[in-house]
Tab-separated table of C-alpha atoms in Angstrom:
chain	number	residue	atom	x	y	z
A	1	UNK	CA	28.954	124.705	85.532
A	2	UNK	CA	27.849	121.671	87.345
A	3	UNK	CA	29.946	121.734	90.583
A	4	UNK	CA	28.453	122.147	93.772
A	5	UNK	CA	27.989	124.715	96.065
A	6	UNK	CA	30.764	125.344	98.695
A	7	UNK	CA	31.242	128.104	101.171
A	8	UNK	CA	33.658	130.730	100.438
A	9	UNK	CA	37.436	130.051	101.386
A	10	UNK	CA	37.600	126.256	100.668
A	11	UNK	CA	40.764	125.239	98.054
A	12	UNK	CA	40.443	121.786	96.412
A	13	UNK	CA	43.342	119.876	94.711
A	14	UNK	CA	42.988	119.996	90.886
A	15	UNK	CA	44.403	117.406	88.653
A	16	UNK	CA	47.330	118.890	88.756
A	17	UNK	CA	47.881	119.165	92.337
A	18	UNK	CA	47.628	123.095	91.997
A	19	UNK	CA	44.799	124.680	94.386
A	20	UNK	CA	41.866	126.193	93.234
A	21	UNK	CA	38.918	127.532	94.909
A	22	UNK	CA	35.441	126.176	94.870
A	23	UNK	CA	33.751	128.884	95.872
A	24	UNK	CA	31.438	131.024	93.955
A	25	UNK	CA	32.216	134.930	94.369
A	26	UNK	CA	30.388	137.049	96.555
A	27	UNK	CA	29.612	139.087	93.613
A	28	UNK	CA	29.130	138.749	89.881
A	29	UNK	CA	32.606	138.404	87.100
A	30	UNK	CA	32.973	141.976	86.001
A	31	UNK	CA	32.021	142.214	81.616
A	32	UNK	CA	35.098	141.591	79.466
A	33	UNK	CA	36.815	144.547	77.164
A	34	UNK	CA	37.192	142.299	74.193
A	35	UNK	CA	33.928	142.643	72.072
A	36	UNK	CA	32.469	138.378	71.781
A	37	UNK	CA	33.922	137.788	68.559
A	38	UNK	CA	37.378	138.623	69.658
A	39	UNK	CA	39.546	142.011	68.010
A	40	UNK	CA	40.555	140.500	64.752
A	41	UNK	CA	38.596	141.500	62.036
A	42	UNK	CA	37.234	138.925	59.574
A	43	UNK	CA	38.787	138.964	56.206
A	44	UNK	CA	37.390	138.767	53.054
A	45	UNK	CA	38.761	135.768	50.657
A	46	UNK	CA	39.735	138.139	48.271
A	47	UNK	CA	41.565	140.003	50.980
A	48	UNK	CA	43.238	136.759	51.722
A	49	UNK	CA	43.941	135.173	48.244
A	50	UNK	CA	46.099	138.875	47.818
A	51	UNK	CA	47.772	138.120	50.937
A	52	UNK	CA	48.241	134.675	50.141
A	53	UNK	CA	50.079	135.633	46.948
A	54	UNK	CA	52.202	137.733	48.434
A	55	UNK	CA	53.696	135.671	50.859
A	56	UNK	CA	54.469	132.645	48.657
A	57	UNK	CA	56.617	134.797	46.663
A	58	UNK	CA	58.491	135.986	49.759
A	59	UNK	CA	58.788	132.474	50.996
A	60	UNK	CA	60.106	131.186	47.545
A	61	UNK	CA	62.593	134.030	47.437
A	62	UNK	CA	63.759	133.409	51.046
A	63	UNK	CA	63.844	129.778	51.606
A	64	UNK	CA	66.791	129.317	49.680
A	65	UNK	CA	68.764	131.832	51.075
A	66	UNK	CA	67.310	131.247	54.529
A	67	UNK	CA	68.912	127.523	54.012
A	68	UNK	CA	72.369	129.062	52.439
A	69	UNK	CA	72.684	131.969	55.918
A	70	UNK	CA	72.477	129.124	57.975
A	71	UNK	CA	74.831	126.281	56.170
A	72	UNK	CA	77.456	129.421	56.270
A	73	UNK	CA	76.189	130.216	60.069
A	74	UNK	CA	76.586	126.975	60.384
A	75	UNK	CA	80.348	127.040	58.785
A	76	UNK	CA	81.595	129.889	60.048
A	77	UNK	CA	81.178	128.094	63.155
A	78	UNK	CA	82.604	125.184	62.314
A	79	UNK	CA	85.578	127.739	61.584
A	80	UNK	CA	85.769	130.001	64.529
A	81	UNK	CA	85.793	126.344	66.384
A	82	UNK	CA	88.779	125.364	64.796
A	83	UNK	CA	90.208	128.662	65.139
A	84	UNK	CA	89.758	128.727	68.769
A	85	UNK	CA	90.861	125.191	68.835
A	86	UNK	CA	93.799	125.832	67.395
A	87	UNK	CA	94.924	128.847	69.294
A	88	UNK	CA	94.572	127.161	72.777
A	89	UNK	CA	96.540	123.737	71.979
A	90	UNK	CA	99.020	126.485	70.843
A	91	UNK	CA	99.026	128.379	74.084
A	92	UNK	CA	99.634	124.986	75.974
A	93	UNK	CA	102.065	124.089	74.125
A	94	UNK	CA	103.958	127.386	74.491
A	95	UNK	CA	102.839	127.048	78.371
A	96	UNK	CA	104.446	123.412	78.752
A	97	UNK	CA	107.807	124.729	76.615
A	98	UNK	CA	107.976	127.823	79.133
A	99	UNK	CA	107.728	125.539	82.161
A	100	UNK	CA	110.317	123.120	80.751
A	101	UNK	CA	112.317	125.674	79.986
A	102	UNK	CA	111.965	127.228	83.381
A	103	UNK	CA	112.790	124.507	84.933
A	104	UNK	CA	116.132	123.584	83.369
A	105	UNK	CA	117.130	127.098	84.640
A	106	UNK	CA	115.822	126.483	87.946
A	107	UNK	CA	118.289	123.202	87.636
A	108	UNK	CA	120.840	124.749	86.122
A	109	UNK	CA	121.070	127.037	89.435
A	110	UNK	CA	120.589	124.512	91.788
A	111	UNK	CA	123.427	122.827	90.309
A	112	UNK	CA	125.426	126.082	90.861
A	113	UNK	CA	124.408	126.915	94.299
A	114	UNK	CA	125.579	123.476	95.297
A	115	UNK	CA	128.525	123.093	93.771
A	116	UNK	CA	129.343	126.368	95.268
A	117	UNK	CA	128.564	125.309	99.132
A	118	UNK	CA	130.240	122.006	98.585
A	119	UNK	CA	133.553	123.732	97.661
A	120	UNK	CA	133.271	125.929	100.722
A	121	UNK	CA	132.267	122.954	102.246
A	122	UNK	CA	135.675	121.121	101.471
A	123	UNK	CA	137.879	124.172	102.402
A	124	UNK	CA	135.852	124.509	105.928
A	125	UNK	CA	137.033	121.037	105.692
A	126	UNK	CA	140.248	120.705	105.244
A	127	UNK	CA	141.778	123.791	107.175
A	128	UNK	CA	139.374	121.917	110.118
A	129	UNK	CA	141.517	118.669	109.239
A	130	UNK	CA	144.660	120.596	108.985
A	131	UNK	CA	144.036	122.153	112.329
A	132	UNK	CA	143.066	118.940	114.109
A	133	UNK	CA	147.010	117.652	113.031
A	134	UNK	CA	148.630	120.642	114.196
A	135	UNK	CA	146.105	120.557	117.568
A	136	UNK	CA	146.995	116.556	117.703
A	137	UNK	CA	150.804	117.651	117.953
A	138	UNK	CA	150.371	120.036	120.223
A	139	UNK	CA	148.613	118.170	122.690
A	140	UNK	CA	151.217	115.498	122.553
A	141	UNK	CA	153.836	117.725	123.020
A	142	UNK	CA	151.872	119.196	126.044
A	143	UNK	CA	151.088	115.635	127.541
A	144	UNK	CA	154.833	114.378	127.753
A	145	UNK	CA	156.373	117.880	128.853
A	146	UNK	CA	153.422	116.985	131.705
A	147	UNK	CA	154.659	113.184	132.488
A	148	UNK	CA	157.986	114.368	132.622
A	149	UNK	CA	157.220	117.046	135.480
A	150	UNK	CA	155.275	114.882	137.483
A	151	UNK	CA	158.080	112.263	136.962
A	152	UNK	CA	160.940	114.561	138.018
A	153	UNK	CA	158.383	115.460	141.315
A	154	UNK	CA	157.909	112.244	142.147
A	155	UNK	CA	161.890	111.070	141.566
A	156	UNK	CA	162.637	114.601	143.845
A	157	UNK	CA	160.116	113.382	146.740
A	158	UNK	CA	160.531	109.835	146.665
A	159	UNK	CA	163.218	109.179	148.805
A	160	UNK	CA	161.533	111.979	151.792
A	161	UNK	CA	158.471	109.967	151.116
A	162	UNK	CA	160.231	106.205	151.449
A	163	UNK	CA	161.759	107.551	154.680
A	164	UNK	CA	158.465	108.759	156.302
A	165	UNK	CA	156.756	105.205	155.625
A	166	UNK	CA	159.231	103.649	157.217
A	167	UNK	CA	159.243	105.384	160.214
A	168	UNK	CA	155.485	105.613	160.909
A	169	UNK	CA	155.696	101.384	160.037
A	170	UNK	CA	158.636	100.864	162.219
A	171	UNK	CA	157.652	103.096	165.287
A	172	UNK	CA	153.899	101.935	165.258
């Protein structure tokens, strides 16, 4: 092949970048299983002409059908794609309508719950406010009674305390 003899195991890079062995094999290559001319038999000219005539007739009859089939297939694919797009669009529209309906129902439920809680709060507030005015009145009466008791005790012990203070001041 014109390449220099290289020791076994030495490899070099080819132009494509893959490594190839430059070493000669230690034994000669095996004889090929195939005959030198190849496996195909040479056809006689008459035979090849018959084949050509047969295949030409088939091509003519099949070519327009194949073109029609491919057009029909493309049209079917386009129709199927449009149908799928319509189904997807309808599904999206249905989904959005269901979401809107669910949101409206949830808003109504929230409003009902809020009204119920507000009513409960107002009733509790009114009961407590009523209690506070009654409680304030009771506290005022209790405070007035306590003040009167203290005043009575002061008046009762006033004479005794003033006499004791006068005695202490004058005796000292």
